[in-house]
Amino acid sequence: MIKKTTDLGDINLSLDVVASITGGAATECYGVVGMASQKIMKDGFYDLLGRENYAKGIVVNDGDSGIVINVYIIVGYDVKISEVVYEVQKKVKYVLETTLDIDIEAVNVFVQSIRVLD
């Protein structure tokens, strides 16, 4: 739970809200096929998560100077992975800071799988 205090009262943000916004921002980036589960599924494959399950692919922790977000993604084949990861980091940080007005210490992106796009 993230707590903020304003002149008008207290604001409590659920970590699921942060995860949903993070997942939406990450999946909008070029090269990202979708969010992945943190855990390996059967036969070494990762589960591609739908919009309602983004929280399973995102871990939010408290850091020293803000929150630390771990994002698990699946990228498309034939994209420059380092550029995709950098764009996900930038976009997630920007969207969370502007939308929720919270400090982000780090956005760690883990590429779980590569999928061939049809």
PDB file of C-alpha atoms in Angstrom:
ATOM      1  CA  MET A   1       0.000   0.000   0.000  1.00  0.00           C
ATOM      2  CA  ILE A   2       1.345   3.424  -0.951  1.00  0.00           C
ATOM      3  CA  LYS A   3       0.159   6.269   1.271  1.00  0.00           C
ATOM      4  CA  LYS A   4       0.150   9.951   0.357  1.00  0.00           C
ATOM      5  CA  THR A   5      -1.072  12.850   2.454  1.00  0.00           C
ATOM      6  CA  THR A   6      -2.543  16.016   0.919  1.00  0.00           C
ATOM      7  CA  ASP A   7      -4.212  19.117   2.311  1.00  0.00           C
ATOM      8  CA  LEU A   8      -7.601  17.483   1.785  1.00  0.00           C
ATOM      9  CA  GLY A   9      -6.796  14.119   3.378  1.00  0.00           C
ATOM     10  CA  ASP A  10      -5.020  10.812   2.870  1.00  0.00           C
ATOM     11  CA  ILE A  11      -4.688   8.836  -0.350  1.00  0.00           C
ATOM     12  CA  ASN A  12      -4.044   5.089  -0.264  1.00  0.00           C
ATOM     13  CA  LEU A  13      -2.905   3.414  -3.487  1.00  0.00           C
ATOM     14  CA  SER A  14      -3.087  -0.349  -3.789  1.00  0.00           C
ATOM     15  CA  LEU A  15      -0.091  -2.116  -5.300  1.00  0.00           C
ATOM     16  CA  ASP A  16      -2.506  -3.703  -7.795  1.00  0.00           C
ATOM     17  CA  VAL A  17      -3.266  -0.209  -9.122  1.00  0.00           C
ATOM     18  CA  VAL A  18       0.446   0.432  -9.599  1.00  0.00           C
ATOM     19  CA  ALA A  19       0.788  -2.968 -11.300  1.00  0.00           C
ATOM     20  CA  SER A  20      -2.142  -2.313 -13.667  1.00  0.00           C
ATOM     21  CA  ILE A  21      -0.808   1.080 -14.724  1.00  0.00           C
ATOM     22  CA  THR A  22       2.705  -0.349 -15.114  1.00  0.00           C
ATOM     23  CA  GLY A  23       1.439  -3.235 -17.246  1.00  0.00           C
ATOM     24  CA  GLY A  24      -0.554  -0.920 -19.469  1.00  0.00           C
ATOM     25  CA  ALA A  25       2.422   1.369 -20.018  1.00  0.00           C
ATOM     26  CA  ALA A  26       4.808  -1.522 -20.700  1.00  0.00           C
ATOM     27  CA  THR A  27       2.568  -3.271 -23.237  1.00  0.00           C
ATOM     28  CA  GLU A  28       2.195  -0.048 -25.248  1.00  0.00           C
ATOM     29  CA  CYS A  29       5.929  -0.036 -26.016  1.00  0.00           C
ATOM     30  CA  TYR A  30       7.133  -1.197 -29.427  1.00  0.00           C
ATOM     31  CA  GLY A  31       8.501  -4.735 -29.374  1.00  0.00           C
ATOM     32  CA  VAL A  32       6.631  -5.876 -26.263  1.00  0.00           C
ATOM     33  CA  VAL A  33       4.307  -8.778 -27.046  1.00  0.00           C
ATOM     34  CA  GLY A  34       2.855  -8.837 -23.541  1.00  0.00           C
ATOM     35  CA  MET A  35       3.423  -9.321 -19.855  1.00  0.00           C
ATOM     36  CA  ALA A  36       4.855 -12.601 -18.605  1.00  0.00           C
ATOM     37  CA  SER A  37       4.302 -14.493 -15.420  1.00  0.00           C
ATOM     38  CA  GLN A  38       7.221 -14.473 -12.988  1.00  0.00           C
ATOM     39  CA  LYS A  39       7.084 -18.249 -12.693  1.00  0.00           C
ATOM     40  CA  ILE A  40       7.960 -20.764 -15.389  1.00  0.00           C
ATOM     41  CA  MET A  41       4.948 -22.630 -16.611  1.00  0.00           C
ATOM     42  CA  LYS A  42       4.885 -26.175 -17.910  1.00  0.00           C
ATOM     43  CA  ASP A  43       7.700 -27.275 -20.270  1.00  0.00           C
ATOM     44  CA  GLY A  44       9.736 -24.090 -19.734  1.00  0.00           C
ATOM     45  CA  PHE A  45       7.217 -21.713 -21.310  1.00  0.00           C
ATOM     46  CA  TYR A  46       6.021 -18.507 -19.730  1.00  0.00           C
ATOM     47  CA  ASP A  47       2.365 -17.616 -19.518  1.00  0.00           C
ATOM     48  CA  LEU A  48       1.284 -14.569 -21.535  1.00  0.00           C
ATOM     49  CA  LEU A  49      -0.868 -12.525 -19.160  1.00  0.00           C
ATOM     50  CA  GLY A  50      -4.043 -10.679 -20.022  1.00  0.00           C
ATOM     51  CA  ARG A  51      -4.890  -7.159 -18.863  1.00  0.00           C
ATOM     52  CA  GLU A  52      -6.682  -8.433 -15.757  1.00  0.00           C
ATOM     53  CA  ASN A  53      -3.606 -10.416 -14.613  1.00  0.00           C
ATOM     54  CA  TYR A  54      -0.839  -7.808 -14.954  1.00  0.00           C
ATOM     55  CA  ALA A  55      -0.146  -8.003 -11.216  1.00  0.00           C
ATOM     56  CA  LYS A  56       1.283 -11.515 -11.698  1.00  0.00           C
ATOM     57  CA  GLY A  57       3.998 -10.101 -13.962  1.00  0.00           C
ATOM     58  CA  ILE A  58       4.928  -7.087 -11.862  1.00  0.00           C
ATOM     59  CA  VAL A  59       6.522  -6.887  -8.419  1.00  0.00           C
ATOM     60  CA  VAL A  60       6.409  -3.585  -6.508  1.00  0.00           C
ATOM     61  CA  ASN A  61       8.717  -3.071  -3.505  1.00  0.00           C
ATOM     62  CA  ASP A  62       9.680  -0.134  -1.321  1.00  0.00           C
ATOM     63  CA  GLY A  63      13.167   1.237  -1.927  1.00  0.00           C
ATOM     64  CA  ASP A  64      15.300   3.814  -0.125  1.00  0.00           C
ATOM     65  CA  SER A  65      14.178   6.824  -2.172  1.00  0.00           C
ATOM     66  CA  GLY A  66      11.019   5.517  -3.841  1.00  0.00           C
ATOM     67  CA  ILE A  67       9.469   2.334  -5.105  1.00  0.00           C
ATOM     68  CA  VAL A  68      11.285  -0.381  -7.047  1.00  0.00           C
ATOM     69  CA  ILE A  69       9.329  -2.076  -9.821  1.00  0.00           C
ATOM     70  CA  ASN A  70      10.239  -5.405 -11.417  1.00  0.00           C
ATOM     71  CA  VAL A  71       8.524  -5.919 -14.780  1.00  0.00           C
ATOM     72  CA  TYR A  72       8.474  -9.305 -16.538  1.00  0.00           C
ATOM     73  CA  ILE A  73       7.836  -9.071 -20.296  1.00  0.00           C
ATOM     74  CA  ILE A  74       7.803 -11.107 -23.484  1.00  0.00           C
ATOM     75  CA  VAL A  75       9.366  -9.415 -26.514  1.00  0.00           C
ATOM     76  CA  GLY A  76       8.875  -9.997 -30.210  1.00  0.00           C
ATOM     77  CA  TYR A  77      11.406 -11.721 -32.423  1.00  0.00           C
ATOM     78  CA  ASP A  78      13.825  -9.570 -34.444  1.00  0.00           C
ATOM     79  CA  VAL A  79      13.761  -6.491 -32.199  1.00  0.00           C
ATOM     80  CA  LYS A  80      16.722  -4.959 -30.407  1.00  0.00           C
ATOM     81  CA  ILE A  81      16.078  -6.152 -26.873  1.00  0.00           C
ATOM     82  CA  SER A  82      18.209  -3.505 -25.180  1.00  0.00           C
ATOM     83  CA  GLU A  83      16.233  -0.719 -26.885  1.00  0.00           C
ATOM     84  CA  VAL A  84      12.882  -2.303 -25.995  1.00  0.00           C
ATOM     85  CA  VAL A  85      13.925  -2.669 -22.345  1.00  0.00           C
ATOM     86  CA  TYR A  86      15.165   0.938 -22.203  1.00  0.00           C
ATOM     87  CA  GLU A  87      11.893   2.235 -23.665  1.00  0.00           C
ATOM     88  CA  VAL A  88       9.864   0.176 -21.172  1.00  0.00           C
ATOM     89  CA  GLN A  89      11.923   1.622 -18.311  1.00  0.00           C
ATOM     90  CA  LYS A  90      11.461   5.190 -19.528  1.00  0.00           C
ATOM     91  CA  LYS A  91       7.749   4.881 -20.221  1.00  0.00           C
ATOM     92  CA  VAL A  92       6.874   3.097 -16.967  1.00  0.00           C
ATOM     93  CA  LYS A  93       8.822   5.644 -14.905  1.00  0.00           C
ATOM     94  CA  TYR A  94       7.244   8.602 -16.732  1.00  0.00           C
ATOM     95  CA  VAL A  95       3.676   7.267 -16.571  1.00  0.00           C
ATOM     96  CA  LEU A  96       3.840   6.380 -12.872  1.00  0.00           C
ATOM     97  CA  GLU A  97       5.461   9.656 -11.866  1.00  0.00           C
ATOM     98  CA  THR A  98       2.973  11.776 -13.815  1.00  0.00           C
ATOM     99  CA  THR A  99      -0.161   9.717 -13.125  1.00  0.00           C
ATOM    100  CA  LEU A 100       0.295   8.788  -9.463  1.00  0.00           C
ATOM    101  CA  ASP A 101       2.822  11.432  -8.376  1.00  0.00           C
ATOM    102  CA  ILE A 102       5.086   8.852  -6.716  1.00  0.00           C
ATOM    103  CA  ASP A 103       8.880   8.601  -6.688  1.00  0.00           C
ATOM    104  CA  ILE A 104      10.388   5.738  -8.666  1.00  0.00           C
ATOM    105  CA  GLU A 105      13.793   4.497  -7.540  1.00  0.00           C
ATOM    106  CA  ALA A 106      14.231   1.805 -10.209  1.00  0.00           C
ATOM    107  CA  VAL A 107      12.408  -0.024 -12.967  1.00  0.00           C
ATOM    108  CA  ASN A 108      13.956  -3.458 -13.506  1.00  0.00           C
ATOM    109  CA  VAL A 109      12.857  -5.232 -16.687  1.00  0.00           C
ATOM    110  CA  PHE A 110      13.225  -8.985 -17.068  1.00  0.00           C
ATOM    111  CA  VAL A 111      12.772 -10.481 -20.542  1.00  0.00           C
ATOM    112  CA  GLN A 112      11.225 -13.884 -19.919  1.00  0.00           C
ATOM    113  CA  SER A 113      10.749 -15.057 -23.502  1.00  0.00           C
ATOM    114  CA  ILE A 114      10.885 -14.121 -27.177  1.00  0.00           C
ATOM    115  CA  ARG A 115       7.893 -14.779 -29.423  1.00  0.00           C
ATOM    116  CA  VAL A 116       7.743 -14.896 -33.209  1.00  0.00           C
ATOM    117  CA  LEU A 117       5.039 -12.520 -34.427  1.00  0.00           C
ATOM    118  CA  ASP A 118       2.736 -13.683 -37.209  1.00  0.00           C
TER     119      ASP A 118
END
